[in-house]
Amino acid sequence: MESTINIENVVASTKLAEEFDLHKIEAELEGAEYNKEKFPGLVYRVKAPRAAFLIFTSGKVVCTGAKNVEDVRTVITNMAQTLKSIGFENIDLEPEIHVQNIVASADLKTDLNLNAIALGLGLENIEYEPEQFPGLVYRIKTPKVVVLIFSSGKLVVTGGKSPEECEEGVKIVREQLENMGLL
């Protein structure tokens, strides 16, 4: 009954400079999109590894869409070098990167009775309103993650700051379901 997580998305932030001229970046980088009326940041997508950037005038950058933490480091380093190459002088080429959120999925490979799980986990830790949303929302305190549990046995873990926290969230769910005789 082993399940491993698949990382679906890593969101990370960093600061590459004290400020950016987003119009200059839009003019220099093919595919960059900046529309101040719609969104205060510039959107730029890269293909290898695949990720998207939100770049702000403050010099802050948010990277989303990467499938692992190593890819985040790679694309942010590449982005810093690209910005330097188009004329931004004061770019931090080795910025401190903060993982904000990891979304991962897992499969327990069995059907689950969400009504029994809701009762077993205790109503103070869960949200389950099947007429509103088909999954049970389980908030775990340590690690601070949220696990969406579906009757198909599929899980979505969000809020983790590392793959290990996501893995631990799945482990806690599996152990609790086993202890309740529901797995």
C-alpha positions as a Markdown table, in Angstrom:
| # | Residue | x | y | z |
|---|---|---|---|---|
| 1 | Met | 0.0 | 0.0 | 0.0 |
| 2 | Glu | 3.0 | 2.3 | -0.6 |
| 3 | Ser | 2.4 | 5.6 | -2.3 |
| 4 | Thr | 4.9 | 8.2 | -3.3 |
| 5 | Ile | 4.2 | 11.8 | -4.1 |
| 6 | Asn | 4.4 | 13.5 | -7.5 |
| 7 | Ile | 5.3 | 17.1 | -7.3 |
| 8 | Glu | 2.9 | 19.1 | -9.5 |
| 9 | Asn | 4.0 | 22.6 | -8.8 |
| 10 | Val | 6.7 | 24.5 | -6.8 |
| 11 | Val | 6.2 | 28.2 | -6.1 |
| 12 | Ala | 9.2 | 30.1 | -4.9 |
| 13 | Ser | 10.2 | 33.8 | -4.5 |
| 14 | Thr | 13.4 | 35.7 | -4.6 |
| 15 | Lys | 14.8 | 39.2 | -5.0 |
| 16 | Leu | 17.0 | 39.7 | -8.0 |
| 17 | Ala | 17.5 | 43.5 | -7.9 |
| 18 | Glu | 16.5 | 46.7 | -6.1 |
| 19 | Glu | 14.1 | 47.6 | -8.9 |
| 20 | Phe | 13.2 | 46.7 | -12.5 |
| 21 | Asp | 12.0 | 48.6 | -15.5 |
| 22 | Leu | 9.3 | 46.2 | -16.6 |
| 23 | His | 8.7 | 48.0 | -19.9 |
| 24 | Lys | 12.4 | 47.4 | -20.8 |
| 25 | Ile | 12.2 | 43.7 | -19.9 |
| 26 | Glu | 9.0 | 43.4 | -22.0 |
| 27 | Ala | 10.8 | 45.0 | -24.9 |
| 28 | Glu | 13.9 | 42.9 | -24.6 |
| 29 | Leu | 12.4 | 39.4 | -23.8 |
| 30 | Glu | 10.4 | 37.7 | -26.5 |
| 31 | Gly | 7.1 | 36.5 | -25.0 |
| 32 | Ala | 7.2 | 38.7 | -21.9 |
| 33 | Glu | 3.8 | 40.2 | -21.1 |
| 34 | Tyr | 3.3 | 43.4 | -19.1 |
| 35 | Asn | -0.1 | 45.1 | -18.8 |
| 36 | Lys | -0.1 | 47.3 | -15.6 |
| 37 | Glu | -3.9 | 47.8 | -15.8 |
| 38 | Lys | -4.5 | 44.0 | -15.6 |
| 39 | Phe | -1.7 | 42.9 | -13.2 |
| 40 | Pro | 1.2 | 44.8 | -11.5 |
| 41 | Gly | 3.9 | 42.3 | -12.6 |
| 42 | Leu | 5.4 | 41.1 | -15.8 |
| 43 | Val | 4.7 | 37.5 | -16.8 |
| 44 | Tyr | 7.5 | 35.6 | -18.6 |
| 45 | Arg | 7.4 | 31.9 | -19.4 |
| 46 | Val | 10.4 | 29.6 | -20.0 |
| 47 | Lys | 10.4 | 26.2 | -21.6 |
| 48 | Ala | 13.5 | 24.2 | -20.3 |
| 49 | Pro | 12.9 | 23.5 | -17.5 |
| 50 | Arg | 9.3 | 24.7 | -17.8 |
| 51 | Ala | 8.3 | 27.5 | -15.4 |
| 52 | Ala | 6.7 | 31.0 | -15.3 |
| 53 | Phe | 7.9 | 34.1 | -13.7 |
| 54 | Leu | 6.1 | 37.1 | -12.2 |
| 55 | Ile | 8.6 | 39.9 | -12.1 |
| 56 | Phe | 7.8 | 43.1 | -10.2 |
| 57 | Thr | 9.2 | 46.6 | -10.3 |
| 58 | Ser | 10.4 | 46.1 | -6.7 |
| 59 | Gly | 13.0 | 43.6 | -8.0 |
| 60 | Lys | 11.1 | 40.7 | -6.5 |
| 61 | Val | 10.4 | 37.6 | -8.6 |
| 62 | Val | 8.0 | 34.8 | -8.1 |
| 63 | Cys | 8.6 | 31.5 | -9.9 |
| 64 | Thr | 5.8 | 29.0 | -10.4 |
| 65 | Gly | 5.1 | 25.9 | -12.4 |
| 66 | Ala | 8.4 | 24.1 | -11.8 |
| 67 | Lys | 8.1 | 20.4 | -11.0 |
| 68 | Asn | 10.9 | 20.2 | -8.4 |
| 69 | Val | 13.1 | 22.5 | -6.2 |
| 70 | Glu | 16.2 | 21.9 | -8.3 |
| 71 | Asp | 14.4 | 23.2 | -11.4 |
| 72 | Val | 13.4 | 26.3 | -9.5 |
| 73 | Arg | 17.1 | 27.0 | -8.7 |
| 74 | Thr | 18.0 | 26.4 | -12.3 |
| 75 | Val | 15.4 | 28.7 | -13.9 |
| 76 | Ile | 15.9 | 31.5 | -11.3 |
| 77 | Thr | 19.7 | 31.4 | -11.9 |
| 78 | Asn | 19.1 | 31.4 | -15.7 |
| 79 | Met | 16.6 | 34.3 | -15.3 |
| 80 | Ala | 19.2 | 36.3 | -13.4 |
| 81 | Gln | 21.8 | 35.8 | -16.1 |
| 82 | Thr | 19.3 | 36.6 | -18.8 |
| 83 | Leu | 18.3 | 39.9 | -17.1 |
| 84 | Lys | 22.0 | 40.8 | -16.7 |
| 85 | Ser | 22.6 | 40.0 | -20.4 |
| 86 | Ile | 19.9 | 42.5 | -21.5 |
| 87 | Gly | 21.5 | 45.3 | -19.6 |
| 88 | Phe | 20.4 | 45.1 | -16.0 |
| 89 | Glu | 23.7 | 45.6 | -14.1 |
| 90 | Asn | 22.9 | 45.1 | -10.4 |
| 91 | Ile | 21.4 | 41.6 | -10.6 |
| 92 | Asp | 22.0 | 39.1 | -7.8 |
| 93 | Leu | 23.3 | 36.1 | -9.6 |
| 94 | Glu | 23.1 | 33.9 | -6.5 |
| 95 | Pro | 19.9 | 35.0 | -4.8 |
| 96 | Glu | 18.4 | 33.6 | -1.7 |
| 97 | Ile | 15.4 | 31.5 | -2.9 |
| 98 | His | 12.4 | 30.9 | -0.7 |
| 99 | Val | 10.0 | 28.0 | -1.5 |
| 100 | Gln | 6.6 | 29.3 | -0.6 |
| 101 | Asn | 4.4 | 26.3 | -1.5 |
| 102 | Ile | 4.6 | 22.9 | -3.0 |
| 103 | Val | 1.6 | 21.1 | -4.5 |
| 104 | Ala | 2.0 | 17.3 | -4.7 |
| 105 | Ser | -0.3 | 14.4 | -5.5 |
| 106 | Ala | -0.4 | 10.9 | -4.3 |
| 107 | Asp | -2.6 | 7.8 | -4.8 |
| 108 | Leu | -3.5 | 5.4 | -2.0 |
| 109 | Lys | -4.8 | 3.0 | -4.7 |
| 110 | Thr | -8.0 | 2.2 | -3.0 |
| 111 | Asp | -11.5 | 3.7 | -2.7 |
| 112 | Leu | -12.2 | 5.6 | 0.5 |
| 113 | Asn | -15.3 | 6.3 | 2.6 |
| 114 | Leu | -15.0 | 10.0 | 3.2 |
| 115 | Asn | -18.0 | 10.1 | 5.7 |
| 116 | Ala | -16.2 | 7.6 | 7.9 |
| 117 | Ile | -12.9 | 9.4 | 7.5 |
| 118 | Ala | -14.6 | 12.7 | 8.5 |
| 119 | Leu | -15.9 | 11.2 | 11.7 |
| 120 | Gly | -12.7 | 9.4 | 12.5 |
| 121 | Leu | -10.4 | 12.4 | 11.9 |
| 122 | Gly | -12.5 | 14.7 | 14.1 |
| 123 | Leu | -14.5 | 17.7 | 12.8 |
| 124 | Glu | -12.0 | 20.3 | 14.3 |
| 125 | Asn | -9.3 | 19.2 | 11.7 |
| 126 | Ile | -11.4 | 18.7 | 8.6 |
| 127 | Glu | -13.9 | 20.3 | 6.2 |
| 128 | Tyr | -16.2 | 18.0 | 4.4 |
| 129 | Glu | -19.2 | 19.3 | 2.5 |
| 130 | Pro | -19.7 | 16.9 | -0.4 |
| 131 | Glu | -22.4 | 19.1 | -2.0 |
| 132 | Gln | -19.9 | 21.9 | -2.2 |
| 133 | Phe | -16.6 | 20.0 | -3.0 |
| 134 | Pro | -16.1 | 16.3 | -3.6 |
| 135 | Gly | -13.0 | 16.1 | -1.4 |
| 136 | Leu | -12.3 | 16.1 | 2.3 |
| 137 | Val | -10.0 | 19.0 | 3.4 |
| 138 | Tyr | -7.7 | 17.8 | 6.2 |
| 139 | Arg | -5.5 | 20.5 | 7.8 |
| 140 | Ile | -2.4 | 19.0 | 9.5 |
| 141 | Lys | -0.6 | 21.1 | 12.1 |
| 142 | Thr | 2.8 | 19.6 | 11.8 |
| 143 | Pro | 4.0 | 19.7 | 9.1 |
| 144 | Lys | 1.7 | 22.6 | 8.3 |
| 145 | Val | 0.1 | 21.1 | 5.2 |
| 146 | Val | -3.4 | 20.7 | 3.8 |
| 147 | Val | -4.3 | 17.3 | 2.3 |
| 148 | Leu | -7.3 | 17.0 | 0.0 |
| 149 | Ile | -8.6 | 13.4 | 0.3 |
| 150 | Phe | -10.9 | 12.1 | -2.5 |
| 151 | Ser | -13.1 | 9.0 | -2.4 |
| 152 | Ser | -11.0 | 7.6 | -5.3 |
| 153 | Gly | -8.0 | 7.3 | -2.9 |
| 154 | Lys | -6.2 | 10.2 | -4.6 |
| 155 | Leu | -4.6 | 12.9 | -2.4 |
| 156 | Val | -3.5 | 16.4 | -3.1 |
| 157 | Val | -1.1 | 18.0 | -0.6 |
| 158 | Thr | -0.6 | 21.7 | -0.6 |
| 159 | Gly | 1.2 | 24.2 | 1.7 |
| 160 | Gly | 4.4 | 22.2 | 2.0 |
| 161 | Lys | 7.7 | 24.1 | 2.0 |
| 162 | Ser | 9.7 | 21.0 | 1.0 |
| 163 | Pro | 9.0 | 17.6 | -0.7 |
| 164 | Glu | 9.7 | 16.0 | 2.7 |
| 165 | Glu | 6.8 | 17.9 | 4.3 |
| 166 | Cys | 4.5 | 16.8 | 1.5 |
| 167 | Glu | 5.6 | 13.2 | 1.9 |
| 168 | Glu | 5.1 | 13.4 | 5.7 |
| 169 | Gly | 1.6 | 14.7 | 5.1 |
| 170 | Val | 0.8 | 11.7 | 3.0 |
| 171 | Lys | 2.4 | 9.4 | 5.6 |
| 172 | Ile | 0.2 | 10.9 | 8.4 |
| 173 | Val | -3.0 | 10.4 | 6.4 |
| 174 | Arg | -2.0 | 6.8 | 5.6 |
| 175 | Glu | -1.2 | 6.0 | 9.2 |
| 176 | Gln | -4.4 | 7.6 | 10.5 |
| 177 | Leu | -6.6 | 5.7 | 8.0 |
| 178 | Glu | -4.8 | 2.5 | 8.8 |
| 179 | Asn | -5.4 | 3.1 | 12.5 |
| 180 | Met | -9.1 | 3.6 | 11.9 |
| 181 | Gly | -9.3 | 0.5 | 9.8 |
| 182 | Leu | -10.3 | 2.5 | 6.7 |
| 183 | Leu | -7.3 | 1.7 | 4.5 |
